[in-house]
Amino acid sequence: MTPKEVLALCREKDVKAVDLRFMDFPGRWQHLTIPVGKLNEDVFEEGMGFDGSSIRGWQAINESDMLIVPQPDTAFLDPFTTLPTLVLICNIQDPITREDYSRDPRNVARKAVNYLRTSGVADTAYFGPEAEFFVFDDARYEQTAHQAFYFLDSGEGQWNRGRDEQPNLGHKLRYKEGYFPVPPSDQLMDLRNEMMQTMIECGMDVECQHHEVATGGQSEIDLHYDQLVTMADNLMMYKYIVKNVARRHGKSVTFMPKPLFGDNGSGLHTHFSLWNEGTPLFAGSGYAGLSDMALHALGGLLKHAPAVLAFTNPTTNSYKRLVPGYEAPVNLAYSQRNRSAACRIPMYSPSPKSKRIEFRCPDPTCNPYFAFAAILMAAIDGIQNKISPGEPLDKDIYDLPPEVLASVPKTPASLDDALASLENDHDFLLRGDVFTEDVIRTWIHYKRQEEVDAIRLRPHPYEFCLYYDL
């Protein structure tokens, strides 16, 4: 879509407002809204000014002026606003140099794609993430100097089997048995259908929706794979739509990977493949039908996974999901069909077009522009340096003898460990000026100061259960 076509769409749909959206550094959509009369072709070229010092992880106050530049090919009609509103996703530029801003996550993703093309490895990277989330009926939490608590509730949660609901109609989902019984046990069918249909009306290609394993409203809606930047855009639209459809029905959605103790967490299983001139490059005659290129991509991803996880699993809560002995993959190994490996090669179809790698570690709190770019850069490094992934591990990894399991590399045990890995291993991200030292340093500093230290310094409620009477 061109600027002219965007303006024509505004007239056709009687649009009254234009919402300009961009991604902040940690990974949350930000926006400002202008009357439709203020949108003209010049805005697509010149952008509009805003205060970059008020955005987390961005500019200092003495250099706060930034430009927000709308991208016409991202236009969609907002399905939630009362006033007819068109949404445009934007890039960020420096107003003096007119260079794309190094800390704009969308810029990093765009540079990763450009680096792929100039490297000669491939011309297209396809990504297909599977975002899981929880739908709750009540979500309350607080942290002060003298108290800390959270309270989550769901009408289908197993813990409500004995609640006086006048009447309680039963059919609560047992822990780890939410995948995937029909209604009335699945109480969110209509809600997910509405989410799915809203996505379709916004131009997204949805493959399916279903309940997920956990009790208490865990769900998933799958999108058809697309090119890296487009898929990162779509994942932000996905989160926006899911949260707002839920809110419209008096419910609350969280993408936290581990909101419930004792049940499955939410992942972002990420499928990816490389193509060139319309030809899939990951299909071959090797293990699980993979090409040498795909195996080397696996080698690069497994080698750099501890550093990559600083972007794909970027919260302290991420590592309450990545715990040895549970469902999430903490063992850095690869296997066909095996969901207990960090990297799985799906075997649903023999078609070369379906041959891909599934990286199962990521979770949906990630900034998708950074996460997908980091995965791609690790894969390219593996391909360029012909890094071997080692031997596949086709057994149930969780049932391996301790002496065998001890030899399998593990994911970092905490966000701080992942940040340390990134600190020590990020040269592969700097190639092609995709990630810059500035981005890496700022990410590590922000995460340690605002999240790692913030959690480390506060008493945990369970510590009172353990230690109050000592």
Coordinates of C-alpha atoms in Angstrom, one line a residue:
M1 CA 0.0 0.0 0.0
T2 CA 1.3 3.5 -0.9
P3 CA 0.7 6.8 0.9
K4 CA -1.9 7.7 -1.7
E5 CA -3.7 4.4 -1.2
V6 CA -3.7 4.9 2.6
L7 CA -5.3 8.3 2.2
A8 CA -7.9 6.8 -0.2
L9 CA -8.6 4.1 2.4
C10 CA -9.2 6.8 5.0
R11 CA -11.8 8.4 2.7
E12 CA -13.4 5.1 1.8
K13 CA -13.8 4.0 5.5
D14 CA -14.6 7.5 6.7
V15 CA -11.6 7.4 9.1
K16 CA -11.6 10.2 11.7
A17 CA -8.3 9.5 13.5
V18 CA -4.9 7.9 12.7
D19 CA -3.0 6.0 15.4
L20 CA 0.8 6.0 15.0
R21 CA 2.4 3.0 16.8
F22 CA 5.9 2.0 17.5
M23 CA 7.8 -0.4 19.6
D24 CA 9.7 0.7 22.7
F25 CA 13.0 -0.8 23.8
P26 CA 11.7 -3.6 26.2
G27 CA 8.9 -4.6 23.9
R28 CA 5.6 -2.8 24.4
W29 CA 3.6 -0.9 21.8
Q30 CA 3.4 2.9 22.2
H31 CA 1.2 5.2 20.3
L32 CA 0.0 8.8 19.5
T33 CA -3.1 9.8 17.6
I34 CA -3.7 12.5 15.1
P35 CA -6.8 13.8 13.4
V36 CA -7.1 12.2 9.9
G37 CA -6.8 15.7 8.4
K38 CA -3.2 15.9 9.6
L39 CA -2.2 12.9 7.6
N40 CA -0.8 13.7 4.2
E41 CA 1.8 12.3 1.9
D42 CA 4.5 14.5 3.5
V43 CA 4.0 12.8 6.9
F44 CA 5.1 9.5 5.4
E45 CA 8.3 11.1 4.2
E46 CA 9.1 13.7 6.9
G47 CA 7.6 12.0 10.0
M48 CA 6.3 13.7 13.1
G49 CA 8.3 14.8 16.2
F50 CA 8.0 13.3 19.7
D51 CA 9.9 13.1 23.0
G52 CA 12.3 10.1 22.8
S53 CA 13.5 10.7 26.4
S54 CA 10.2 9.6 27.8
I55 CA 10.5 6.1 26.2
R56 CA 12.1 3.4 28.2
G57 CA 15.7 2.7 27.3
W58 CA 15.9 5.5 24.7
Q59 CA 17.2 9.0 24.6
A60 CA 18.7 11.3 27.2
I61 CA 16.7 14.4 28.0
N62 CA 19.3 16.7 26.4
E63 CA 18.8 14.9 23.0
S64 CA 15.1 13.9 23.2
D65 CA 13.8 15.0 19.9
M66 CA 13.0 12.1 17.6
L67 CA 10.9 11.4 14.5
I68 CA 8.1 8.9 14.1
V69 CA 7.7 7.8 10.4
P70 CA 4.6 5.9 9.5
Q71 CA 4.9 2.9 7.1
P72 CA 2.0 2.8 4.6
D73 CA 2.2 -1.0 4.1
T74 CA 1.2 -1.6 7.7
A75 CA -2.2 0.1 7.7
F76 CA -5.2 -1.6 9.3
L77 CA -8.5 -0.4 10.9
D78 CA -8.5 -0.5 14.6
P79 CA -11.4 -2.8 15.6
F80 CA -11.8 -1.4 19.1
T81 CA -12.0 2.4 18.9
T82 CA -15.4 4.2 19.0
L83 CA -14.1 6.8 16.5
P84 CA -13.1 5.2 13.2
T85 CA -9.4 4.9 13.5
L86 CA -6.6 3.7 11.1
V87 CA -3.4 2.3 12.6
L88 CA 0.0 2.8 11.0
I89 CA 3.1 1.1 12.4
C90 CA 6.1 3.4 12.4
N91 CA 9.9 3.5 12.2
I92 CA 11.9 5.9 14.3
Q93 CA 14.6 8.3 13.0
D94 CA 17.0 10.9 14.3
P95 CA 15.6 14.3 13.2
I96 CA 19.1 15.8 12.5
T97 CA 20.8 12.9 10.6
R98 CA 17.6 11.3 9.3
E99 CA 19.2 8.0 10.1
D100 CA 17.1 5.1 11.4
Y101 CA 17.4 4.9 15.2
S102 CA 19.8 2.2 16.4
R103 CA 17.6 1.4 19.4
D104 CA 14.4 1.1 17.4
P105 CA 13.6 -2.6 17.6
R106 CA 11.9 -2.6 14.2
N107 CA 15.1 -1.1 12.7
V108 CA 17.2 -3.9 14.2
A109 CA 14.8 -6.5 12.6
R110 CA 15.0 -4.7 9.2
K111 CA 18.8 -4.7 9.4
A112 CA 18.8 -8.4 10.2
V113 CA 16.8 -9.1 7.0
N114 CA 19.1 -6.8 5.0
Y115 CA 22.2 -8.6 6.4
L116 CA 20.7 -12.0 5.4
R117 CA 20.3 -10.8 1.8
T118 CA 23.8 -9.2 1.5
S119 CA 25.4 -12.3 3.1
G120 CA 24.4 -14.4 0.1
V121 CA 22.9 -17.0 2.4
A122 CA 19.3 -16.4 1.5
D123 CA 16.9 -13.6 0.5
T124 CA 14.0 -14.4 2.9
A125 CA 13.6 -15.5 6.5
Y126 CA 10.2 -16.9 7.4
F127 CA 9.0 -17.0 11.0
G128 CA 6.0 -18.7 12.5
P129 CA 5.6 -18.1 16.3
E130 CA 3.0 -19.9 18.4
A131 CA 2.0 -17.5 21.2
E132 CA 0.4 -18.9 24.3
F133 CA -1.4 -16.8 26.9
F134 CA -3.7 -17.0 29.9
V135 CA -7.2 -15.6 30.1
F136 CA -8.2 -14.7 33.7
D137 CA -11.4 -13.4 35.2
D138 CA -9.6 -11.5 37.9
A139 CA -6.0 -10.3 38.2
R140 CA -4.9 -8.4 41.3
Y141 CA -1.3 -7.7 42.4
E142 CA 0.6 -5.3 44.6
Q143 CA 4.1 -4.6 45.9
T144 CA 4.8 -2.0 48.6
A145 CA 7.4 -1.7 51.3
H146 CA 5.4 -3.8 53.7
Q147 CA 3.3 -6.1 51.5
A148 CA 3.4 -8.2 48.3
F149 CA 0.8 -10.4 46.8
Y150 CA -0.8 -11.6 43.5
F151 CA -4.2 -13.1 43.0
L152 CA -5.4 -14.7 39.8
D153 CA -8.8 -16.4 39.1
S154 CA -10.5 -18.2 36.3
G155 CA -13.9 -19.8 36.2
E156 CA -12.5 -22.9 34.6
G157 CA -9.6 -23.3 37.0
Q158 CA -9.4 -26.5 38.9
W159 CA -9.1 -24.6 42.2
N160 CA -12.7 -23.5 41.8
R161 CA -14.3 -27.0 41.8
G162 CA -15.6 -26.5 45.3
R163 CA -16.5 -22.8 45.0
D164 CA -20.1 -21.8 45.8
E165 CA -21.1 -20.3 42.4
Q166 CA -24.9 -20.7 42.9
P167 CA -24.7 -23.0 41.1
N168 CA -21.3 -24.4 40.4
L169 CA -21.8 -26.3 37.1
G170 CA -18.5 -28.3 37.4
H171 CA -16.5 -29.0 34.3
K172 CA -13.4 -27.3 35.7
L173 CA -10.2 -28.2 33.8
R174 CA -7.8 -30.4 35.8
Y175 CA -4.1 -29.3 36.0
K176 CA -2.2 -30.1 32.8
E177 CA -5.4 -31.4 31.1
G178 CA -6.5 -28.4 29.1
Y179 CA -5.2 -29.8 25.7
F180 CA -7.9 -29.8 24.5
P181 CA -11.4 -31.0 25.6
V182 CA -14.5 -29.5 24.0
P183 CA -16.9 -27.2 25.8
P184 CA -18.2 -27.0 28.5
S185 CA -14.8 -27.8 29.9
D186 CA -13.3 -25.4 27.5
Q187 CA -15.2 -22.2 28.5
L188 CA -13.3 -19.9 26.2
M189 CA -14.3 -21.3 22.8
D190 CA -16.5 -18.3 21.8
L191 CA -13.9 -15.8 23.1
R192 CA -11.1 -17.3 21.1
N193 CA -13.3 -17.4 18.0
E194 CA -13.9 -13.7 18.4
M195 CA -10.2 -13.1 18.8
M196 CA -9.5 -15.2 15.7
Q197 CA -12.2 -13.5 13.6
T198 CA -11.0 -10.0 14.7
M199 CA -7.4 -11.0 13.6
I200 CA -8.8 -12.1 10.2
E201 CA -10.7 -8.9 9.7
C202 CA -7.4 -7.0 10.4
G203 CA -5.7 -8.9 7.6
M204 CA -3.9 -11.6 9.5
D205 CA -3.6 -15.2 8.3
V206 CA -4.9 -17.3 11.1
E207 CA -4.4 -21.1 11.0
C208 CA -6.2 -22.3 14.1
Q209 CA -7.2 -21.6 17.7
H210 CA -7.4 -23.9 20.7
H211 CA -7.2 -24.3 24.5
E212 CA -3.7 -25.1 25.8
V213 CA -2.5 -27.6 28.4
A214 CA -2.8 -25.6 31.6
T215 CA -6.0 -25.1 33.6
G216 CA -7.3 -21.6 34.3
G217 CA -7.7 -20.3 30.7
Q218 CA -4.4 -21.1 28.9
S219 CA -5.0 -20.6 25.1
E220 CA -3.2 -20.4 21.8
I221 CA -4.0 -18.9 18.4
D222 CA -1.6 -19.8 15.5
L223 CA -0.7 -17.6 12.6
H224 CA 0.6 -18.7 9.2
Y225 CA 4.3 -18.0 8.8
D226 CA 5.4 -14.8 7.2
Q227 CA 8.6 -12.7 6.6
L228 CA 10.5 -11.7 9.7
V229 CA 9.5 -8.0 10.1
T230 CA 5.9 -8.6 9.0
M231 CA 5.6 -11.4 11.5
A232 CA 7.0 -9.3 14.3
D233 CA 4.4 -6.6 13.3
N234 CA 1.7 -9.2 13.3
L235 CA 2.7 -10.6 16.7
M236 CA 2.2 -7.1 18.2
M237 CA -1.2 -6.9 16.5
Y238 CA -2.0 -10.3 17.9
K239 CA -1.2 -9.3 21.5
Y240 CA -3.2 -6.1 21.0
I241 CA -6.3 -7.9 19.7
V242 CA -6.2 -10.7 22.2
K243 CA -6.0 -8.3 25.2
N244 CA -8.7 -6.0 23.9
V245 CA -11.2 -8.7 22.9
A246 CA -10.7 -10.2 26.4
R247 CA -11.2 -6.8 28.0
R248 CA -14.4 -6.2 26.0
H249 CA -15.8 -9.3 27.8
G250 CA -14.6 -8.4 31.3
K251 CA -11.5 -10.7 31.2
S252 CA -7.8 -10.1 31.4
V253 CA -5.0 -11.6 29.3
T254 CA -1.4 -12.1 30.3
F255 CA 1.5 -13.3 28.2
M256 CA 3.6 -13.9 31.3
P257 CA 5.3 -17.3 30.8
K258 CA 4.7 -18.6 34.3
P259 CA 1.7 -17.0 36.1
L260 CA 0.5 -20.2 37.8
F261 CA 2.5 -22.4 40.1
G262 CA 2.4 -26.1 39.4
D263 CA 1.0 -26.0 35.8
N264 CA 2.4 -25.5 32.3
G265 CA 3.8 -22.1 31.4
S266 CA 3.2 -20.1 28.2
G267 CA 5.8 -20.4 25.4
L268 CA 6.4 -18.8 22.0
H269 CA 7.5 -21.9 20.0
T270 CA 9.1 -20.2 17.0
H271 CA 9.4 -21.9 13.7
F272 CA 11.8 -20.5 11.1
S273 CA 13.2 -21.3 7.7
L274 CA 15.3 -19.7 5.0
W275 CA 14.4 -19.4 1.3
N276 CA 16.0 -18.0 -1.8
E277 CA 14.2 -16.9 -4.9
G278 CA 11.1 -18.8 -3.8
T279 CA 13.0 -22.1 -3.1
P280 CA 13.1 -23.5 0.5
L281 CA 16.7 -24.0 1.7
F282 CA 16.2 -26.1 4.8
A283 CA 15.0 -29.3 3.0
G284 CA 17.6 -31.9 2.1
S285 CA 18.7 -35.5 2.5
G286 CA 20.2 -35.2 6.0
Y287 CA 18.8 -36.0 9.4
A288 CA 15.0 -35.5 9.5
G289 CA 15.0 -34.4 5.9
L290 CA 17.2 -31.3 6.6
S291 CA 19.8 -29.8 4.3
D292 CA 23.4 -29.1 5.4
M293 CA 22.4 -25.5 5.6
A294 CA 19.6 -26.2 8.1
L295 CA 21.9 -28.4 10.2
H296 CA 24.5 -25.6 10.3
A297 CA 21.8 -23.2 11.3
L298 CA 20.9 -25.5 14.1
G299 CA 24.5 -25.6 15.1
G300 CA 24.7 -21.8 15.3
L301 CA 21.5 -21.5 17.2
L302 CA 22.5 -24.1 19.8
K303 CA 25.9 -22.6 20.2
H304 CA 24.6 -19.1 20.8
A305 CA 21.4 -20.1 22.5
P306 CA 22.4 -18.9 26.0
A307 CA 23.0 -15.4 24.6
V308 CA 20.0 -15.5 22.3
L309 CA 17.8 -16.2 25.4
A310 CA 18.6 -12.8 26.7
F311 CA 16.3 -11.6 24.0
T312 CA 13.9 -14.5 23.5
N313 CA 13.3 -15.1 27.2
P314 CA 13.9 -11.6 28.5
T315 CA 12.1 -11.5 31.9
T316 CA 12.8 -12.9 35.4
N317 CA 9.6 -14.8 35.1
S318 CA 10.8 -16.5 31.9
Y319 CA 13.2 -18.7 34.0
K320 CA 10.3 -19.9 36.2
R321 CA 9.1 -21.7 33.0
L322 CA 12.6 -22.9 31.9
V323 CA 13.1 -25.2 34.9
P324 CA 14.7 -28.7 34.6
G325 CA 12.2 -31.6 34.9
Y326 CA 9.2 -29.7 33.6
E327 CA 7.6 -29.3 30.2
A328 CA 9.7 -26.4 28.9
P329 CA 12.9 -27.4 27.0
V330 CA 16.0 -26.5 29.0
N331 CA 18.3 -28.9 27.2
L332 CA 20.1 -27.4 24.3
A333 CA 19.7 -30.4 21.9
Y334 CA 17.8 -31.0 18.7
S335 CA 15.5 -33.8 17.6
Q336 CA 12.8 -34.7 15.1
R337 CA 9.3 -34.8 16.6
N338 CA 10.6 -34.6 20.2
R339 CA 9.1 -31.7 22.1
S340 CA 11.6 -32.1 25.0
A341 CA 14.4 -30.8 22.9
A342 CA 15.2 -27.1 22.6
C343 CA 15.1 -27.4 18.8
R344 CA 12.5 -29.7 17.1
I345 CA 12.2 -30.6 13.5
P346 CA 8.5 -31.0 12.8
M347 CA 7.6 -34.0 10.7
Y348 CA 4.0 -33.3 9.8
S349 CA 4.6 -33.1 6.0
P350 CA 7.2 -34.4 3.6
S351 CA 6.9 -31.2 1.5
P352 CA 10.2 -29.2 1.2
K353 CA 8.2 -26.1 1.8
S354 CA 7.2 -27.2 5.3
K355 CA 10.8 -28.1 6.3
R356 CA 11.7 -25.8 9.2
I357 CA 13.3 -25.6 12.6
E358 CA 11.2 -25.0 15.7
F359 CA 13.0 -23.2 18.5
R360 CA 11.0 -24.1 21.6
C361 CA 12.7 -21.9 24.3
P362 CA 11.2 -18.4 23.6
D363 CA 8.3 -17.0 25.4
P364 CA 5.8 -14.3 24.5
T365 CA 7.2 -11.6 26.8
C366 CA 9.9 -11.1 24.2
N367 CA 10.3 -8.1 22.0
P368 CA 9.7 -10.0 18.7
Y369 CA 11.8 -7.7 16.6
F370 CA 14.9 -8.3 18.8
A371 CA 14.0 -12.0 19.4
F372 CA 13.6 -13.0 15.7
A373 CA 16.6 -10.9 14.7
A374 CA 18.8 -12.7 17.3
I375 CA 17.6 -16.1 16.2
L376 CA 18.3 -15.3 12.6
M377 CA 21.8 -13.9 13.3
A378 CA 22.7 -17.1 15.3
A379 CA 21.5 -19.2 12.4
I380 CA 23.5 -17.2 9.8
D381 CA 26.6 -17.5 12.0
G382 CA 26.1 -21.3 12.0
I383 CA 25.7 -21.4 8.3
Q384 CA 28.7 -19.2 7.5
N385 CA 31.0 -21.1 9.9
K386 CA 29.6 -24.5 9.2
I387 CA 28.9 -25.1 12.9
S388 CA 27.9 -28.7 13.6
P389 CA 24.9 -29.2 15.9
G390 CA 26.3 -32.5 17.1
E391 CA 24.3 -35.7 17.3
P392 CA 20.5 -35.5 17.6
L393 CA 18.9 -36.6 20.8
D394 CA 15.8 -38.7 19.9
K395 CA 15.0 -40.1 23.3
D396 CA 12.7 -38.6 25.9
I397 CA 15.3 -36.2 27.4
Y398 CA 13.6 -36.0 30.7
D399 CA 14.0 -39.8 31.2
L400 CA 17.7 -39.9 30.4
P401 CA 20.0 -41.3 33.1
P402 CA 21.7 -38.4 35.1
E403 CA 25.2 -39.2 33.8
V404 CA 23.9 -38.8 30.2
L405 CA 21.8 -35.8 30.9
A406 CA 24.8 -34.1 32.6
S407 CA 26.6 -34.0 29.2
V408 CA 23.7 -32.1 27.5
P409 CA 24.2 -28.3 27.6
K410 CA 21.5 -26.4 29.4
T411 CA 19.7 -23.0 29.0
P412 CA 20.7 -20.3 31.5
A413 CA 19.0 -20.7 34.9
S414 CA 18.1 -17.0 35.3
L415 CA 17.8 -13.8 33.4
D416 CA 21.0 -12.6 35.0
D417 CA 22.8 -15.7 33.6
A418 CA 21.4 -15.1 30.1
L419 CA 22.5 -11.5 30.3
A420 CA 26.0 -12.6 31.3
S421 CA 26.0 -15.0 28.3
L422 CA 25.0 -12.1 26.0
E423 CA 27.8 -10.0 27.5
N424 CA 30.4 -12.7 26.7
D425 CA 28.9 -13.8 23.3
H426 CA 27.5 -11.1 21.1
D427 CA 30.0 -10.6 18.2
F428 CA 27.6 -12.6 16.0
L429 CA 24.9 -10.1 16.6
L430 CA 27.1 -7.1 15.6
R431 CA 27.8 -8.3 12.1
G432 CA 26.3 -6.1 9.4
D433 CA 25.7 -3.5 12.2
V434 CA 22.4 -5.3 12.9
F435 CA 22.7 -5.1 16.7
T436 CA 25.1 -2.4 17.8
E437 CA 27.2 -2.2 21.0
D438 CA 25.0 0.6 22.1
V439 CA 21.9 -1.7 21.9
I440 CA 23.6 -4.6 23.6
R441 CA 25.0 -2.5 26.5
T442 CA 21.7 -0.7 27.0
W443 CA 19.7 -3.9 27.0
I444 CA 21.9 -5.5 29.6
H445 CA 22.0 -2.4 31.8
Y446 CA 18.2 -1.9 31.6
K447 CA 17.4 -5.5 32.3
R448 CA 19.8 -5.7 35.2
Q449 CA 18.8 -2.4 36.8
E450 CA 15.0 -2.4 36.2
E451 CA 14.3 -6.1 36.5
V452 CA 17.0 -8.4 37.9
D453 CA 17.9 -6.0 40.7
A454 CA 14.3 -5.0 41.3
I455 CA 13.4 -8.6 42.0
R456 CA 16.6 -9.4 43.9
L457 CA 16.1 -6.6 46.3
R458 CA 12.6 -7.4 47.3
P459 CA 11.4 -10.0 49.9
H460 CA 9.4 -12.8 48.2
P461 CA 6.1 -13.8 49.8
Y462 CA 7.1 -17.4 49.9
E463 CA 10.1 -16.5 52.0
F464 CA 7.7 -15.7 54.8
C465 CA 6.3 -19.2 54.6
L466 CA 9.9 -20.6 54.8
Y467 CA 11.6 -18.3 57.3
Y468 CA 9.2 -16.2 59.4
D469 CA 9.2 -18.5 62.4
L470 CA 13.0 -19.2 62.4

